[in-house]
CSV table of C-alpha atoms and ligand atoms in Angstrom, one decimal:
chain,number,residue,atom,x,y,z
A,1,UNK,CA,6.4,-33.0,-2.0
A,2,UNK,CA,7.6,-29.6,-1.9
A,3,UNK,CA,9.7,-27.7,1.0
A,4,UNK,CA,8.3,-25.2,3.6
A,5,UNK,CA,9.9,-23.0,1.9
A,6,UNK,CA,8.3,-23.5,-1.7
A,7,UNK,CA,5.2,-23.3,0.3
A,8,UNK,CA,6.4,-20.0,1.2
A,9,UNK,CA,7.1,-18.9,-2.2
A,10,UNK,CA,4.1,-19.9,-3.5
A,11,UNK,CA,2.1,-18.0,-0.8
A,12,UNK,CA,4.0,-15.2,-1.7
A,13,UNK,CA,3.8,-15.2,-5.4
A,14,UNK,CA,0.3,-15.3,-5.2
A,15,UNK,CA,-0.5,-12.9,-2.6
A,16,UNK,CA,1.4,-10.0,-4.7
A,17,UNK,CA,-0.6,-11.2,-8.1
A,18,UNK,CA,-3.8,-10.6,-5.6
A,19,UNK,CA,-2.8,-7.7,-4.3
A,20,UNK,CA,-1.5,-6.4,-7.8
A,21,UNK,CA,-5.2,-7.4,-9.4
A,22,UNK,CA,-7.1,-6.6,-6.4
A,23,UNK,CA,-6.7,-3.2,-5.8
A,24,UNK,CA,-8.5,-0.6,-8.0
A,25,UNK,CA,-11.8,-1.1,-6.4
A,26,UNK,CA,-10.2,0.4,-3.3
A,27,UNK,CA,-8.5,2.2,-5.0
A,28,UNK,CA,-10.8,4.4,-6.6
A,29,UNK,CA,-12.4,4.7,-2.7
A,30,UNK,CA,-8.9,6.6,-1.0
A,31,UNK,CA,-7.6,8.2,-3.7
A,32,UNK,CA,-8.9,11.4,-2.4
A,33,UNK,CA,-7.1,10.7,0.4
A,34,UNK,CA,-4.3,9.3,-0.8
A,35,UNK,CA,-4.0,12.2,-3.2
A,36,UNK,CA,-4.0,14.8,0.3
A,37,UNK,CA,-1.3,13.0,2.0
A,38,UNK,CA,1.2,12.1,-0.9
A,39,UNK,CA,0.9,15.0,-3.7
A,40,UNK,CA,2.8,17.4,-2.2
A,41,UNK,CA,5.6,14.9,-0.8
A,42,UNK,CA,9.4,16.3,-1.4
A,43,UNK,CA,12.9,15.3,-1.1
A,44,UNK,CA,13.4,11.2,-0.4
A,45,UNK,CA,10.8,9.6,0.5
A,46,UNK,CA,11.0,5.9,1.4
A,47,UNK,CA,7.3,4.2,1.4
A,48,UNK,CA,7.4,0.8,3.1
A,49,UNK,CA,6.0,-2.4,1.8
A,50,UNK,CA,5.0,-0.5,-1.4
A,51,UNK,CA,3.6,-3.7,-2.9
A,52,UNK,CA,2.6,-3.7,-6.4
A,53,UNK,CA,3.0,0.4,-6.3
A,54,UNK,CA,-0.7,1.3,-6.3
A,55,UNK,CA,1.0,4.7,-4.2
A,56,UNK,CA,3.1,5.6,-7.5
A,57,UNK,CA,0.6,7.7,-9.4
A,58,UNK,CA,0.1,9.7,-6.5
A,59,UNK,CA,3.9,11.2,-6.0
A,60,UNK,CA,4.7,14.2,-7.4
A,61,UNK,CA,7.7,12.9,-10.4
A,62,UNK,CA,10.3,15.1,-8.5
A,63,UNK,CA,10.5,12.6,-5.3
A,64,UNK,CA,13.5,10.6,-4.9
A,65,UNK,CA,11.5,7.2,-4.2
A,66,UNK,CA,13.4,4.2,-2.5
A,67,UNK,CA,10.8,1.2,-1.4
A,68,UNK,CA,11.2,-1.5,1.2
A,69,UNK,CA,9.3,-4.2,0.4
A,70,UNK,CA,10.6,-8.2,2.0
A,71,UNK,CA,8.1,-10.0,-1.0
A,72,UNK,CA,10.2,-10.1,-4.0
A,73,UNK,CA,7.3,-11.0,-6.4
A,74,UNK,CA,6.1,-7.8,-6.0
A,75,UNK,CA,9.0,-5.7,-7.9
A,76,UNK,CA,7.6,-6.7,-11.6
A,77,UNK,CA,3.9,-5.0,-10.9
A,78,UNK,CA,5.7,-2.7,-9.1
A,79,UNK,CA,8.5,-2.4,-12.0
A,80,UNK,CA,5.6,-2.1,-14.4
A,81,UNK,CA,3.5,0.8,-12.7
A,82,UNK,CA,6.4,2.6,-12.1
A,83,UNK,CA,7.3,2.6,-15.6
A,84,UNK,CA,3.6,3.5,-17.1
A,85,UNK,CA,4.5,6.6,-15.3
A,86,UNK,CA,7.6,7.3,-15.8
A,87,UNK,CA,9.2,7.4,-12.2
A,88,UNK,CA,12.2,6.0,-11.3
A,89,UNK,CA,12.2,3.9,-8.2
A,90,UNK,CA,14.6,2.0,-6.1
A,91,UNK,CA,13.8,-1.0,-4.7
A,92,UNK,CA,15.4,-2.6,-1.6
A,93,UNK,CA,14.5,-6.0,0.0
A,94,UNK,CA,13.7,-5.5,4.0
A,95,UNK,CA,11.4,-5.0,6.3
A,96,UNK,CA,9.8,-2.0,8.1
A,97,UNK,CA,12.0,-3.5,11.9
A,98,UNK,CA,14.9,-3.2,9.8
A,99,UNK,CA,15.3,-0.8,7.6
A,100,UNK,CA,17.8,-0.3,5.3
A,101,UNK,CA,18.9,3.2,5.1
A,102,UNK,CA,20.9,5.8,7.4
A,103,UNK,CA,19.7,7.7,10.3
A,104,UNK,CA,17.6,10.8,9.5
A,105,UNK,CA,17.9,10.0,5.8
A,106,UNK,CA,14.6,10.8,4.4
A,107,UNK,CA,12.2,13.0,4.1
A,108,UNK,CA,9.3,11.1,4.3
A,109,UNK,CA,8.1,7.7,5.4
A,110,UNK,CA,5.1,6.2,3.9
A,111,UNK,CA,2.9,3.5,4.9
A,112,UNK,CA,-0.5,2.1,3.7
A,113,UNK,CA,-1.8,-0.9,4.7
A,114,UNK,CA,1.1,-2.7,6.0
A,115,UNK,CA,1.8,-2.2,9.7
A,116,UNK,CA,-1.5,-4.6,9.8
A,117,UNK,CA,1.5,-7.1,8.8
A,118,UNK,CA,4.6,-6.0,10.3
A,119,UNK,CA,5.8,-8.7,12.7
A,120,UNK,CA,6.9,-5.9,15.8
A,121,UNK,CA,4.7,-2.9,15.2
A,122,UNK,CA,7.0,-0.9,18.0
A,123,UNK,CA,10.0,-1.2,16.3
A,124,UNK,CA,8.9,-0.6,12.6
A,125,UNK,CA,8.0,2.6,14.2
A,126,UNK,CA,11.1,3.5,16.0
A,127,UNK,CA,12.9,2.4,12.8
A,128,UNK,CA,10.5,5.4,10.9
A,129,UNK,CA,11.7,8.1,13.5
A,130,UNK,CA,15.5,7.3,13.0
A,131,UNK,CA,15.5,7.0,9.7
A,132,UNK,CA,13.4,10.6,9.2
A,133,UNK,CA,15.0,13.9,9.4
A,134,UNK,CA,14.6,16.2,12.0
A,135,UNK,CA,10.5,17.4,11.0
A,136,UNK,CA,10.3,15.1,8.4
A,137,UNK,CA,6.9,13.4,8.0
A,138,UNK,CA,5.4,9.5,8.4
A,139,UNK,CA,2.2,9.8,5.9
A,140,UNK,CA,0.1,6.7,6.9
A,141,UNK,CA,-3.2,5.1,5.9
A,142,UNK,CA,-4.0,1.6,7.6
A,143,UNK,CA,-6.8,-0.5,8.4
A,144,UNK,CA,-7.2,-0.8,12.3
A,145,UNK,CA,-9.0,-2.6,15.4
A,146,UNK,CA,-12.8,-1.6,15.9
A,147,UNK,CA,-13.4,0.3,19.3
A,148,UNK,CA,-13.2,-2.3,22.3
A,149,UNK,CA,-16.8,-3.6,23.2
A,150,UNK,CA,-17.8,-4.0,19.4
A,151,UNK,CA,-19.0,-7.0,17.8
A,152,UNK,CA,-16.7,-6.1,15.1
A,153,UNK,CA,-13.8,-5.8,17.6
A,154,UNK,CA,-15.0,-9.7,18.6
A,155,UNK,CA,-15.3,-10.7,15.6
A,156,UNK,CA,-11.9,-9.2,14.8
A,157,UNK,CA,-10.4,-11.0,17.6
A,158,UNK,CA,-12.0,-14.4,16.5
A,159,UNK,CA,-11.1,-14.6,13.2
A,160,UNK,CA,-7.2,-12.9,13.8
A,161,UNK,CA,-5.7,-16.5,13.4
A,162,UNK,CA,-6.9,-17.4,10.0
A,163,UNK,CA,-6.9,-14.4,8.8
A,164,UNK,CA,-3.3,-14.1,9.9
A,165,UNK,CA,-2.5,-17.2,7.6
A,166,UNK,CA,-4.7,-16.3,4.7
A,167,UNK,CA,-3.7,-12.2,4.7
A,168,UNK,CA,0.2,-12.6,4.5
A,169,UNK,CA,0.5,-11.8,8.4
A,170,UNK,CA,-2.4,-9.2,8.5
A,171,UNK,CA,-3.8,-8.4,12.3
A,172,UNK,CA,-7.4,-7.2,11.7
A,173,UNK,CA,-8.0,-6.2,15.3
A,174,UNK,CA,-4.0,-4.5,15.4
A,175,UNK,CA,-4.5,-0.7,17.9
A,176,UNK,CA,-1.9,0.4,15.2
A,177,UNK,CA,-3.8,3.8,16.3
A,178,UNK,CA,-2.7,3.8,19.4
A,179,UNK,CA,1.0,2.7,19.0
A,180,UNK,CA,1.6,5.6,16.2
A,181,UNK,CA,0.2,8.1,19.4
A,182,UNK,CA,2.5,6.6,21.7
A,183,UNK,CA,5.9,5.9,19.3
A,184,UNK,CA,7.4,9.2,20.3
A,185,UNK,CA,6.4,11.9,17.4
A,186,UNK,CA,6.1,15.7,18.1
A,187,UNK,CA,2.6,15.8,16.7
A,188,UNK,CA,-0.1,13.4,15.2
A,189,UNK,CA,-2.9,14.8,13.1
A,190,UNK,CA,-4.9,11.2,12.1
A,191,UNK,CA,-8.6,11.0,10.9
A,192,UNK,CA,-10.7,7.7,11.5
A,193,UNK,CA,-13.1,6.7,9.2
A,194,UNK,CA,-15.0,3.5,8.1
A,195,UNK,CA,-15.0,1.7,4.6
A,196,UNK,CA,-17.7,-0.8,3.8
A,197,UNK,CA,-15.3,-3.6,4.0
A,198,UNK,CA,-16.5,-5.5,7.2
A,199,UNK,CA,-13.8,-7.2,9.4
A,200,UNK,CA,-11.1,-4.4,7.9
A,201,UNK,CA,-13.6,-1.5,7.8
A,202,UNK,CA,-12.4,0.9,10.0
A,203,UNK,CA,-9.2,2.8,8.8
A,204,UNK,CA,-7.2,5.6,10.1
A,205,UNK,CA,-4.6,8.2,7.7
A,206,UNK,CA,-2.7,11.2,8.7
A,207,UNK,CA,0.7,12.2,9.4
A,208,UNK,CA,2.6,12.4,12.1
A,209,UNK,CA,5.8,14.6,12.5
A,210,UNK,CA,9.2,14.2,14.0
A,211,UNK,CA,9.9,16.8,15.7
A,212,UNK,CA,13.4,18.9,15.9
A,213,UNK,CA,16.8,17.4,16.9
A,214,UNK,CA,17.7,18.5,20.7
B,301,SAM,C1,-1.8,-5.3,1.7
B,301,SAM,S1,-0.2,-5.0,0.9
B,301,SAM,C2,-0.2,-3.3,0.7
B,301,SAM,C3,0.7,-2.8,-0.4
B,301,SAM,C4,0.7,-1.3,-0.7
B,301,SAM,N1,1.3,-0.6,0.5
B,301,SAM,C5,-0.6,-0.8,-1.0
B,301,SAM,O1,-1.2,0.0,-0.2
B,301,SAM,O2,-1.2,-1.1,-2.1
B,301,SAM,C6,0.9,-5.2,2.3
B,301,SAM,C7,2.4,-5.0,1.9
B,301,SAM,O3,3.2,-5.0,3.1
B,301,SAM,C8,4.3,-5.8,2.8
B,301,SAM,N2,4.9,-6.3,4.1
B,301,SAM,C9,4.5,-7.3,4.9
B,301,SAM,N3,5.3,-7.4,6.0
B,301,SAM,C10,6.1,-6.3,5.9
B,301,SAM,C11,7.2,-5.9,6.8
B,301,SAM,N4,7.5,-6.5,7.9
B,301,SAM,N5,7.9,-4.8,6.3
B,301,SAM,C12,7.6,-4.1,5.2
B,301,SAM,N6,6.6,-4.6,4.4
B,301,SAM,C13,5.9,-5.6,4.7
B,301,SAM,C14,3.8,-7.0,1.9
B,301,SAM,O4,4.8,-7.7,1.3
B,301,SAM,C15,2.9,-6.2,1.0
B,301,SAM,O5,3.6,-5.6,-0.1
């Protein structure tokens, strides 16, 4: 009979060989996107829950790249992409709440499609300001809640508890909108926009900056 936490394994090993195998289709759908808000990144640059690395062929080769990332089946895809391109990456094992790396350290944090998962939203993003220097940038692209009153905002709500089990932690109907507005940036330029991909259509990307020391 195996262990809760074999279980847990498991789970984990196959959600990075779906995420590894799943993800050109989408792909292929932000990479305009993707290319505006990551090709002209600079300096250190620390992207959370990088997964199987599907960001990597967007960075310009000069970035210093340091991922946190808590599923450890993900480093060999990620290993593996980083390598067909010839970056050099540095993993660490964390989380977005705790991240491991000094205050005002990097240049840029980047995010896609994880603070859907993260277990407290507020202080991955409080752990994003201190860890940025003074202006430096948090580049995100997530999927997001549907406007209250929808039926897709309903039918978010319903399904969140499954889905929570079968999407690694994933919150469909999460206002991660809302919570990047009120985490204490200088400025937030963000774009909505919908993807035909039902219960995790609607999406938001943009950047938002952390403004000066006092
Ligand atoms: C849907 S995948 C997205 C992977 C990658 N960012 C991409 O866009 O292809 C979600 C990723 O977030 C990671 N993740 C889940 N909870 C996290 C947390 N609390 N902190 C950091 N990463 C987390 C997962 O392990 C996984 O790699």
């Amino acid at each position: 009979m195996a262990t809760d936490e074999e279980r847990g394994g498991l789970r984990r090993r196959l959600f990075a060989a779906v995420v590894a195998a799943g993800g050109e289709r989408y792909e292929r759908v932000v990479a305009a996107r993707k290319r505006a808000l990551l090709s002209d990144l600079h300096g250190a640059v620390l992207e959370i829950g990088p997964g199987a690395g599907s960001n990597l062929r967007y960075y310009p080769a000069d970035v210093r790249w340091i991922g946190v990332e808590p599923n450890p089946y993900m480093d060999r895809y990620l290993r593996k992409e980083a390598e067909r391109l010839g970056l050099a990456v540095e993993v660490r094992r964390g989380t977005a709440e705790r991240l491991l790396v000094g205050d005002a350290s990097v240049d840029a944090v980047v995010s896609t499609l994880v603070l859907c998962s993260v277990d407290d939203l507020g202080r991955a993003l409080r752990e994003t300001l201190r860890v940025l220097k003074p202006g430096g940038r948090f580049v995100f692209l997530e999927h997001v809640a549907a406007p209250r009153g929808t039926w897709l905002r309903r039918l978010q709500r319903l399904v969140r508890p499954v889905w929570r089990v079968v999407a690694d932690g994933c919150h469909p109907d999460r206002e991660t909108d809302a919570a990047i507005a009120a985490a204490g940036f200088a400025e937030v330029r963000l774009e909505r926009f919908s993807l035909p991909m039902g219960l995790v259509g609607p999406h938001i990307a943009g950047v938002a900056l952390k403004g000066p020391s006092p």
